[in-house]
CSV table of N, CA and C in Angstrom, one decimal:
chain,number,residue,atom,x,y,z
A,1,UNK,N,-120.1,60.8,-76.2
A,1,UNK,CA,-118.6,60.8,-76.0
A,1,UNK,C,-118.1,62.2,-76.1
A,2,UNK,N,-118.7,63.1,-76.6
A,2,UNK,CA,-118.5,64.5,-76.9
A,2,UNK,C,-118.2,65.5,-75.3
A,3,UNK,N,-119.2,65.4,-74.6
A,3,UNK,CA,-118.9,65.7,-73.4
A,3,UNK,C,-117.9,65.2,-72.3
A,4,UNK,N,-118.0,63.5,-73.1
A,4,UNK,CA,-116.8,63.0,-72.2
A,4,UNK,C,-114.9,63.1,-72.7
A,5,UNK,N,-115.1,63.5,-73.6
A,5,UNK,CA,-114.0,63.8,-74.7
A,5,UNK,C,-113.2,64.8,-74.1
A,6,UNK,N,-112.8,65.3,-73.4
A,6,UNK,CA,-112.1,66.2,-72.5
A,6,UNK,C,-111.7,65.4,-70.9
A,7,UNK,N,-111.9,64.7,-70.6
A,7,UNK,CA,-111.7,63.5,-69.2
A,7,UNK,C,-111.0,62.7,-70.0
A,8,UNK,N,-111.7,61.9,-71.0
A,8,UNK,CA,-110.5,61.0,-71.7
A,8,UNK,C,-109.6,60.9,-72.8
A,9,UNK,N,-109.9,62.3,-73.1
A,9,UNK,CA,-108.2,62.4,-74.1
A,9,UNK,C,-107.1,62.5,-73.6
A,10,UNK,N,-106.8,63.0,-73.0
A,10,UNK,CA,-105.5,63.1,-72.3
A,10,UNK,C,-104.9,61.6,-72.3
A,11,UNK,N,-105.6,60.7,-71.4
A,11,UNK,CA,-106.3,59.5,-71.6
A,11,UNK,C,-105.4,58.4,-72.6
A,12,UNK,N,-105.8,59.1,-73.7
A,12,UNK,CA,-105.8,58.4,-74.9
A,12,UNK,C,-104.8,59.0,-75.8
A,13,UNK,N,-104.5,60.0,-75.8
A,13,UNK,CA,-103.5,60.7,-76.7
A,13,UNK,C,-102.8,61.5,-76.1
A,14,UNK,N,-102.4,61.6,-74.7
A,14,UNK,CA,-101.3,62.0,-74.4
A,14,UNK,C,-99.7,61.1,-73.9
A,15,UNK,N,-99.0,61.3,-74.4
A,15,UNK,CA,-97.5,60.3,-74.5
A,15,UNK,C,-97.3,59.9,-72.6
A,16,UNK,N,-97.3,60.8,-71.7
A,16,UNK,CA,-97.3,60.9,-70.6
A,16,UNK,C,-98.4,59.5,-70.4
A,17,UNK,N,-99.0,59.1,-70.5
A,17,UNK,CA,-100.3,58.5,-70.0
A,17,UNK,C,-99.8,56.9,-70.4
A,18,UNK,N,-98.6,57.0,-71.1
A,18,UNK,CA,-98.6,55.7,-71.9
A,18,UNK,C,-97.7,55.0,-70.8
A,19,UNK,N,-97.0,55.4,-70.1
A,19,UNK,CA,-96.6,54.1,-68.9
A,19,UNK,C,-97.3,53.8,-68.2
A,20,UNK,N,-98.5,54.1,-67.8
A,20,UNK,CA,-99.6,53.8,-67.3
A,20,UNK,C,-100.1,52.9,-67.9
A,21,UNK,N,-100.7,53.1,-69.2
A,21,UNK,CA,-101.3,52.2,-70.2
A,21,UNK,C,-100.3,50.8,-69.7
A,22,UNK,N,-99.1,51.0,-70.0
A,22,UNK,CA,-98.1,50.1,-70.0
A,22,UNK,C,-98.0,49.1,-68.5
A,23,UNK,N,-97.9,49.4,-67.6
A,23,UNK,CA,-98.5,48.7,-66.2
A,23,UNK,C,-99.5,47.9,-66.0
A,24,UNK,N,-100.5,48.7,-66.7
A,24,UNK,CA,-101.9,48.1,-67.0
A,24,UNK,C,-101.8,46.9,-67.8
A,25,UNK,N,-101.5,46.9,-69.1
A,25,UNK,CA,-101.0,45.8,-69.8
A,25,UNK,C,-99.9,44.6,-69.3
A,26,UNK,N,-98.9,44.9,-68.4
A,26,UNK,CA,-98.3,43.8,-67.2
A,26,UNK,C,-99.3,43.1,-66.8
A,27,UNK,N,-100.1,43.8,-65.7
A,27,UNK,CA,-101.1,43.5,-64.7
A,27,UNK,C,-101.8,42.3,-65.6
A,28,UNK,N,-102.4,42.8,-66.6
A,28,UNK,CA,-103.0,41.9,-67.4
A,28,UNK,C,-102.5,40.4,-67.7
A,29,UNK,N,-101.0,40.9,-68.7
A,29,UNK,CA,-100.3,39.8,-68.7
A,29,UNK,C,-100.6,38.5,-67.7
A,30,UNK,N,-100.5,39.3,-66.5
A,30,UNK,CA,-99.7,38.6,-65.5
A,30,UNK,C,-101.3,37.7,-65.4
A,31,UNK,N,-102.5,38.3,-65.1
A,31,UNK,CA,-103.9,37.8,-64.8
A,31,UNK,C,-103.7,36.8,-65.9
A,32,UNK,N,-104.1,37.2,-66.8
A,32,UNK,CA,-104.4,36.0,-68.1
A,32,UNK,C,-103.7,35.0,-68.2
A,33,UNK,N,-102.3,35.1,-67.8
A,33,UNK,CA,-101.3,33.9,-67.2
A,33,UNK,C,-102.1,33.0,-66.3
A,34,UNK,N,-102.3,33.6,-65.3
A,34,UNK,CA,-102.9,32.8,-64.0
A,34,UNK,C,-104.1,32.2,-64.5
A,35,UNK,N,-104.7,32.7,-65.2
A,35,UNK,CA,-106.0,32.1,-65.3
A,35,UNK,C,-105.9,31.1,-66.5
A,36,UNK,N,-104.5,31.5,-67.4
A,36,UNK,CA,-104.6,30.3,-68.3
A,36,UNK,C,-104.0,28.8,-67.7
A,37,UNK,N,-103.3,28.7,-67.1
A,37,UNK,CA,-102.4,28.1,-66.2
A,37,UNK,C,-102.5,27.8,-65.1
A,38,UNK,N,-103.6,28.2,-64.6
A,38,UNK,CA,-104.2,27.8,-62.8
A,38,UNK,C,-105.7,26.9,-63.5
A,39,UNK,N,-106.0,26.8,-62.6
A,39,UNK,CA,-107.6,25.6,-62.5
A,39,UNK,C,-108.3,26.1,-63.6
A,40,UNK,N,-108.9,25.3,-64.2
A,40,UNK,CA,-109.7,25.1,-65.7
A,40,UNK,C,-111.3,25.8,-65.2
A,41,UNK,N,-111.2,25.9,-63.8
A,41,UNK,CA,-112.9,26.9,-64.0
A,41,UNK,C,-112.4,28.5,-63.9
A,42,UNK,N,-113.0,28.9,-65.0
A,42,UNK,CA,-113.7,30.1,-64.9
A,42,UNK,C,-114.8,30.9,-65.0
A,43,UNK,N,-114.7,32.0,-65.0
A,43,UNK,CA,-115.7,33.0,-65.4
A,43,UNK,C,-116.5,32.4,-66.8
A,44,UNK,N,-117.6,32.4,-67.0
A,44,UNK,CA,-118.3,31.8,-68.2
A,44,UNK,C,-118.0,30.2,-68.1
A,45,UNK,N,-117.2,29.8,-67.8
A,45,UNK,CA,-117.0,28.3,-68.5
A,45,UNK,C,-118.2,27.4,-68.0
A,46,UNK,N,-119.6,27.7,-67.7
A,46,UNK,CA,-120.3,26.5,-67.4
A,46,UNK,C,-121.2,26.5,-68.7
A,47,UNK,N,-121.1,27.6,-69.2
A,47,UNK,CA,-121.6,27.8,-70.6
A,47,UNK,C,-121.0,27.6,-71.9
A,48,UNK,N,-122.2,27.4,-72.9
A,48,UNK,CA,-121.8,26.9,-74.0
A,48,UNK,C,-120.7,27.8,-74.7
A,49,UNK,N,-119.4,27.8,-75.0
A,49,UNK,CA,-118.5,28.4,-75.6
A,49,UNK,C,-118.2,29.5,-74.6
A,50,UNK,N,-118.2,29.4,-73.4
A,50,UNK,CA,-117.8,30.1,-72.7
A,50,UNK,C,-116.2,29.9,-72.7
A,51,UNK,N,-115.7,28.9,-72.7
A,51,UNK,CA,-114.3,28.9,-72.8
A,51,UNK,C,-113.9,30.2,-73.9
A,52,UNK,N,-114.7,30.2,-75.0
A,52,UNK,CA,-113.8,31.1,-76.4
A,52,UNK,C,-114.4,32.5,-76.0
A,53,UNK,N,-115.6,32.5,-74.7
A,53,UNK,CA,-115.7,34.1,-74.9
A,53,UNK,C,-114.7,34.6,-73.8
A,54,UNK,N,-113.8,33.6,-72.7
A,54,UNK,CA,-113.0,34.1,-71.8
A,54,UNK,C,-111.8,34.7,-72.7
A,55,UNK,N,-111.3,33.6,-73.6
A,55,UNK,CA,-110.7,34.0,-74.5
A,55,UNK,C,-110.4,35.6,-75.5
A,56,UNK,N,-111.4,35.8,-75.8
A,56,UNK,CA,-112.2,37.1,-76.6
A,56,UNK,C,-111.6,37.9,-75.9
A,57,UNK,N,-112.8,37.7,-74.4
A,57,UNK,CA,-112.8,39.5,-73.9
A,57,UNK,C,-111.5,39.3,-72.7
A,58,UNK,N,-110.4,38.7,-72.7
A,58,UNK,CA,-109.2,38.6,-72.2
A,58,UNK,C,-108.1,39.4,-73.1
A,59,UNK,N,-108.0,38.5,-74.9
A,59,UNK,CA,-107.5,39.4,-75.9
A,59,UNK,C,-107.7,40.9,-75.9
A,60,UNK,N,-109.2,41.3,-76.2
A,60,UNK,CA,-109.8,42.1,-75.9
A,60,UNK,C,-109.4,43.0,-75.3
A,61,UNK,N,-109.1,43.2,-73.8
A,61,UNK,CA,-108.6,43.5,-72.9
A,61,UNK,C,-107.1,44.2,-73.0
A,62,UNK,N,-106.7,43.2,-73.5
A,62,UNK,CA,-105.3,43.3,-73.6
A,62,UNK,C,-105.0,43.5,-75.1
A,63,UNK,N,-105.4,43.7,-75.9
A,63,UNK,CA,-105.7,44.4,-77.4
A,63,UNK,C,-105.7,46.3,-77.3
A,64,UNK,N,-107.1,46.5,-75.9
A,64,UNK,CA,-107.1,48.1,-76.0
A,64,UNK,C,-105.7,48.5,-74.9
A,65,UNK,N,-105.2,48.0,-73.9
A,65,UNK,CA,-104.2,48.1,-73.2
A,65,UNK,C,-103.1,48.3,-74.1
A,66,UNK,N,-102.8,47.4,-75.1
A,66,UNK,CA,-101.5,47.5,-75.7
A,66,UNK,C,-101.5,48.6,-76.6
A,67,UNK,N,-103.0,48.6,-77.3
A,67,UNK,CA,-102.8,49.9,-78.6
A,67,UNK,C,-102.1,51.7,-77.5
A,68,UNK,N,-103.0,51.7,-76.7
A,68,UNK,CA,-102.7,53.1,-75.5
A,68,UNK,C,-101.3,52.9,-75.2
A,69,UNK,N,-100.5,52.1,-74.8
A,69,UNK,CA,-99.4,52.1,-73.9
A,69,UNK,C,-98.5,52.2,-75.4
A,70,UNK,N,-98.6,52.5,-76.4
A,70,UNK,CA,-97.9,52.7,-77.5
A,70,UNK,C,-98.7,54.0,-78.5
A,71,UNK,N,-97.2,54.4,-79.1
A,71,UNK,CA,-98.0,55.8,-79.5
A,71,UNK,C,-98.7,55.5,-80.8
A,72,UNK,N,-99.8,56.3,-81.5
A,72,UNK,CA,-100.7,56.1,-82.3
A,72,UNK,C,-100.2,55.3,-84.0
A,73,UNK,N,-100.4,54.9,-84.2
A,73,UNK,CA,-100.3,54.0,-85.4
A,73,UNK,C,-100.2,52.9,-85.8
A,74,UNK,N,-100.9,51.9,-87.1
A,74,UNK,CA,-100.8,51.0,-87.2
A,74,UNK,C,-99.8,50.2,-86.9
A,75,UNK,N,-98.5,50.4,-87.4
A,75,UNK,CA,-97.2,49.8,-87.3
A,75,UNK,C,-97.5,49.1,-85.9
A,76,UNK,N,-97.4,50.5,-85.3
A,76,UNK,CA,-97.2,49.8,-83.8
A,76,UNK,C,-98.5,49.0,-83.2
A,77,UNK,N,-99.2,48.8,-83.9
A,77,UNK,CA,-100.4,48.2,-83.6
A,77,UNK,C,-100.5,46.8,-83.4
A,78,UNK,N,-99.9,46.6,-84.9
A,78,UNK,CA,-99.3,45.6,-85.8
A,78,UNK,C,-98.5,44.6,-85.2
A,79,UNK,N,-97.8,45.5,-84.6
A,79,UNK,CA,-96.6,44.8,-83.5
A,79,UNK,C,-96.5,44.4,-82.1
A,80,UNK,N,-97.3,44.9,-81.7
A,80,UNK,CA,-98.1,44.6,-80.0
A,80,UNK,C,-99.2,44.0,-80.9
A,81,UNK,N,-99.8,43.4,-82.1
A,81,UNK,CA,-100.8,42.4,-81.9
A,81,UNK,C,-100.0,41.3,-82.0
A,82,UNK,N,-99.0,41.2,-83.0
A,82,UNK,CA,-98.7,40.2,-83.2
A,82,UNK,C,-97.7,39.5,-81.5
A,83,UNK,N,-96.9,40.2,-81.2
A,83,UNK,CA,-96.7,39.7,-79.7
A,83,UNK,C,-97.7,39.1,-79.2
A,84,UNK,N,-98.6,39.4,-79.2
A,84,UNK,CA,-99.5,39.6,-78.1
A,84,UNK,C,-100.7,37.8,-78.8
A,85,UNK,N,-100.4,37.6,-79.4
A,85,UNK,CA,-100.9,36.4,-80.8
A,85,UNK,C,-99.8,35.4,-80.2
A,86,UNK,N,-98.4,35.9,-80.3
A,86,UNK,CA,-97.9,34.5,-79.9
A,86,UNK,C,-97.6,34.5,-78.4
A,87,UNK,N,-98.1,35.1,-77.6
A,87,UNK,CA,-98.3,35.2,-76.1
A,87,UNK,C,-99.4,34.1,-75.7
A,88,UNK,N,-100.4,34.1,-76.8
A,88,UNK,CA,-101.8,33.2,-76.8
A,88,UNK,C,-101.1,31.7,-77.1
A,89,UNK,N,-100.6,31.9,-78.5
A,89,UNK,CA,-100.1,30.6,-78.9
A,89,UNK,C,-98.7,29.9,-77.3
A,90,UNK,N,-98.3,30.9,-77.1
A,90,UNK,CA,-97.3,30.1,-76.4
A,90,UNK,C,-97.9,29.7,-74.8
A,91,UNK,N,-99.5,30.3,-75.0
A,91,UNK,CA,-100.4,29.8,-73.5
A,91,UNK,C,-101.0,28.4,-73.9
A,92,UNK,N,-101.3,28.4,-75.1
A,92,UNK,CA,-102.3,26.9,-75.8
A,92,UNK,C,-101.2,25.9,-76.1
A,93,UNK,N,-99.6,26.3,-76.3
A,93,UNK,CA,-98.7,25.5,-76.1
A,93,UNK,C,-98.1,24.6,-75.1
A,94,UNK,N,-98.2,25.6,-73.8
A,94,UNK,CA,-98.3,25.4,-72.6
A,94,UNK,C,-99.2,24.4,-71.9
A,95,UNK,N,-100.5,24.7,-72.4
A,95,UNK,CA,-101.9,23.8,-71.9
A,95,UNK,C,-101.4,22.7,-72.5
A,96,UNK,N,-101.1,21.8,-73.5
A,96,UNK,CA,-100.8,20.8,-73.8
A,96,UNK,C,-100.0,19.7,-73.1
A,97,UNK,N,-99.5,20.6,-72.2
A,97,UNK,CA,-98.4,20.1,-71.6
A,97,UNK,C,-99.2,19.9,-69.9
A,98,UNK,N,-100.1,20.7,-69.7
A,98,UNK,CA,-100.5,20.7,-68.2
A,98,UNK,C,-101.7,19.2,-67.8
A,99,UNK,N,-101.5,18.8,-67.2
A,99,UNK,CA,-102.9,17.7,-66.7
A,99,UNK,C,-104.4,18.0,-67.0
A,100,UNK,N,-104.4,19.3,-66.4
A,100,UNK,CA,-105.7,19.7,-66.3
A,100,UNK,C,-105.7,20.8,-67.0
A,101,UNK,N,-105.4,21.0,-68.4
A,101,UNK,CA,-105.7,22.0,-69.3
A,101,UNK,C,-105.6,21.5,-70.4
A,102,UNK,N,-105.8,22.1,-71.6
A,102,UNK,CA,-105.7,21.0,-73.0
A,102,UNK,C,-105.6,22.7,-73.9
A,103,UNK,N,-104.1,22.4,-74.7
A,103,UNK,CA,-104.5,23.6,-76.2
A,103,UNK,C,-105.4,23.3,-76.8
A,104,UNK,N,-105.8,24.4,-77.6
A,104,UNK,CA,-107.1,24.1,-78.5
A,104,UNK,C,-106.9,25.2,-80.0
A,105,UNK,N,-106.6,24.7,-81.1
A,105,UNK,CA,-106.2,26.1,-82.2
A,105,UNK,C,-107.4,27.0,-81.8
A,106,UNK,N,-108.8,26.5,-81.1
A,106,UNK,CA,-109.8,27.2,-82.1
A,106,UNK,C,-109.7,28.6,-80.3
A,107,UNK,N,-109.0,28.6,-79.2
A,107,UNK,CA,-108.7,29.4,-78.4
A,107,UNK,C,-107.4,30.6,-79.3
A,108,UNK,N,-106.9,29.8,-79.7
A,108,UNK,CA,-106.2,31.0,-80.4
A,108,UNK,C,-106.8,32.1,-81.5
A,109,UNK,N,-107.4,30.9,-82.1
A,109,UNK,CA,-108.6,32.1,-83.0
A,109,UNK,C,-109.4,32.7,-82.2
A,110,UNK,N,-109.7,32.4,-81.0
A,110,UNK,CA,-110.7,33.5,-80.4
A,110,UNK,C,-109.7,34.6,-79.5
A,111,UNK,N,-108.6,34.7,-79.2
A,111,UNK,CA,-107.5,35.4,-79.3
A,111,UNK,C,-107.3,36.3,-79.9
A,112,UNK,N,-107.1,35.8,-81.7
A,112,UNK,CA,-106.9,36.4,-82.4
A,112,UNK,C,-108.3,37.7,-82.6
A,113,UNK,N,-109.4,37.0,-82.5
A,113,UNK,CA,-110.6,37.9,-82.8
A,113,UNK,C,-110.7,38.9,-81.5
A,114,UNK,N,-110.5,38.7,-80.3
A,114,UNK,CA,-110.6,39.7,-79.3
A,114,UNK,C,-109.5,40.6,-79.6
A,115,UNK,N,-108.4,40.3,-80.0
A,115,UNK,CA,-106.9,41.3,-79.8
A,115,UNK,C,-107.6,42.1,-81.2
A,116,UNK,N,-107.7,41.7,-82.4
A,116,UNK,CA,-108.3,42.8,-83.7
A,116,UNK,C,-109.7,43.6,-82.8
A,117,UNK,N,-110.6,42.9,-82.0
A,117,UNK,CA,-111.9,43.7,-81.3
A,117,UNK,C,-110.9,45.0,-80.6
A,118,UNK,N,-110.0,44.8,-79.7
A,118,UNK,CA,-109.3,45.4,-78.7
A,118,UNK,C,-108.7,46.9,-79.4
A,119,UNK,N,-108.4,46.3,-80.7
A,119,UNK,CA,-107.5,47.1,-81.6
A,119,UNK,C,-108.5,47.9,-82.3
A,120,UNK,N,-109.5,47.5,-82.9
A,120,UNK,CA,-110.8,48.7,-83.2
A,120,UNK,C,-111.4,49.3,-82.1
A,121,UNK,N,-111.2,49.1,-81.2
A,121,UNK,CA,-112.2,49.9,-79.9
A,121,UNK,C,-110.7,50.8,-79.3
A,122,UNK,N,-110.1,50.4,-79.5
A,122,UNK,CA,-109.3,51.4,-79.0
A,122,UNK,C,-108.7,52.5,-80.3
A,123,UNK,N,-108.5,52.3,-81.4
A,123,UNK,CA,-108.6,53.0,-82.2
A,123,UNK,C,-110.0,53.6,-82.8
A,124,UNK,N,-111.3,53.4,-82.3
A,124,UNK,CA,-112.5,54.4,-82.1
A,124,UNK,C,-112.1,55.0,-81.2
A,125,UNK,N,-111.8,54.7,-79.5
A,125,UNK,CA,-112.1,55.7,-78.7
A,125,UNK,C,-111.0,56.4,-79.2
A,126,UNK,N,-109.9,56.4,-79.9
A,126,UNK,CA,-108.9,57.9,-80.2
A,126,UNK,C,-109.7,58.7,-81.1
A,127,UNK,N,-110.2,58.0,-82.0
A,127,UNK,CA,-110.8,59.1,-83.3
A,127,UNK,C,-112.0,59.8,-82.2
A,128,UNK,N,-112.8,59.2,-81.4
A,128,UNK,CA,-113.7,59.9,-81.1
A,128,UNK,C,-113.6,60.8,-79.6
A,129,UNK,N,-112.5,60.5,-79.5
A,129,UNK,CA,-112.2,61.2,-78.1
A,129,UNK,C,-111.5,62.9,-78.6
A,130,UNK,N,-111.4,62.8,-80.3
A,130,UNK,CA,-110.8,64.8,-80.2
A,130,UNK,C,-109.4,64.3,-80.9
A,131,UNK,N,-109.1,65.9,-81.4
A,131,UNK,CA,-107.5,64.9,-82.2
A,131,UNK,C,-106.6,65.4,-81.3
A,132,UNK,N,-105.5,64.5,-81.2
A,132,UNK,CA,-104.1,64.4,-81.1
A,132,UNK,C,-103.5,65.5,-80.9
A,133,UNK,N,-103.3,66.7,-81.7
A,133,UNK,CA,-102.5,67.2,-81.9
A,133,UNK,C,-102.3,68.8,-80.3
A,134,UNK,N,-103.0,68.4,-79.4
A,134,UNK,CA,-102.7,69.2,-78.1
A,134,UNK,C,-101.8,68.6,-77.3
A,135,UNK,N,-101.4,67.5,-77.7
A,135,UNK,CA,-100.9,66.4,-76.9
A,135,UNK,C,-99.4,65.7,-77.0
A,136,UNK,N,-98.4,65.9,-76.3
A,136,UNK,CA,-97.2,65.7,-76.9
A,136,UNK,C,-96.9,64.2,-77.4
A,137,UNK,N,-96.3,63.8,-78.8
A,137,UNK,CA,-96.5,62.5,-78.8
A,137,UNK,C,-94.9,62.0,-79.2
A,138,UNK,N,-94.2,62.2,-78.3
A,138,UNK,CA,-92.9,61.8,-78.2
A,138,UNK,C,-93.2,60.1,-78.5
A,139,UNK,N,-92.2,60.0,-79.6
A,139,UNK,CA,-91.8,58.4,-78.7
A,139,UNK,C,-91.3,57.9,-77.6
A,140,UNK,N,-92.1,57.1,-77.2
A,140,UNK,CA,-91.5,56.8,-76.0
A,140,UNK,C,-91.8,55.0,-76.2
């Protein structure tokens, strides 16, 4: 990562880079909608607990999107997870309601486990991408 640590800091710890992040995380939104909410096959689901790993690496996804498109620290981590938790609950709320989908608590737990995965991998790649401090970090 040491060699790559100059391509992706800017990346990762420059304020500039965060509406980007920020689009990224829409786009997301918007996919994990469709896919919670449109037809019951997907990617993995012919497999055993494939349902809870679409889950995971969807959180996941949208775990390291949200940490970036916000500037560095817990608080705000804290706060785009928990959004981002009842974004899940109000998709498994949703399924209850649809024909061909069904909520399930144990999708939210695997939610919850990808968004905390999303939220350590994106807080490794800042520690290991070089520090912060060349980089303006306006709030924004």
């Amino acid at each position: 990562m040491n060699r790559l640590a100059p391509l992706f800091s800017p990346l990762l710890h420059d304020a500039r880079a965060r509406p980007a992040w920020r689009a990224l995380l829409v786009v997301l939104i918007v996919i994990v909608g469709w896919f919670a909410f449109g037809h019951p096959q997907q990617p993995f689901s012919e497999m055993e607990g494939g349902d809870k790993l679409n889950h995971l690496l969807a959180f996941l996804a949208l775990g390291v999107a949200a940490s970036f498109s916000l500037a560095p620290g817990w608080r705000a981590s804290a706060q785009a997870a928990a959004g981002l938790l009842l974004y899940g609950a109000f998709i498994e709320a949703v399924q209850t309601q649809l024909p061909h989908r069904e909520g399930d608590w144990q999708d939210l737990a695997a939610d919850a486990v990808g968004l905390l995965c999303g939220l350590l991998l994106a807080a490794g790649l800042r520690r290991a991408s070089g520090p912060a401090k060349a980089y303006p970090q306006t709030p924004v």
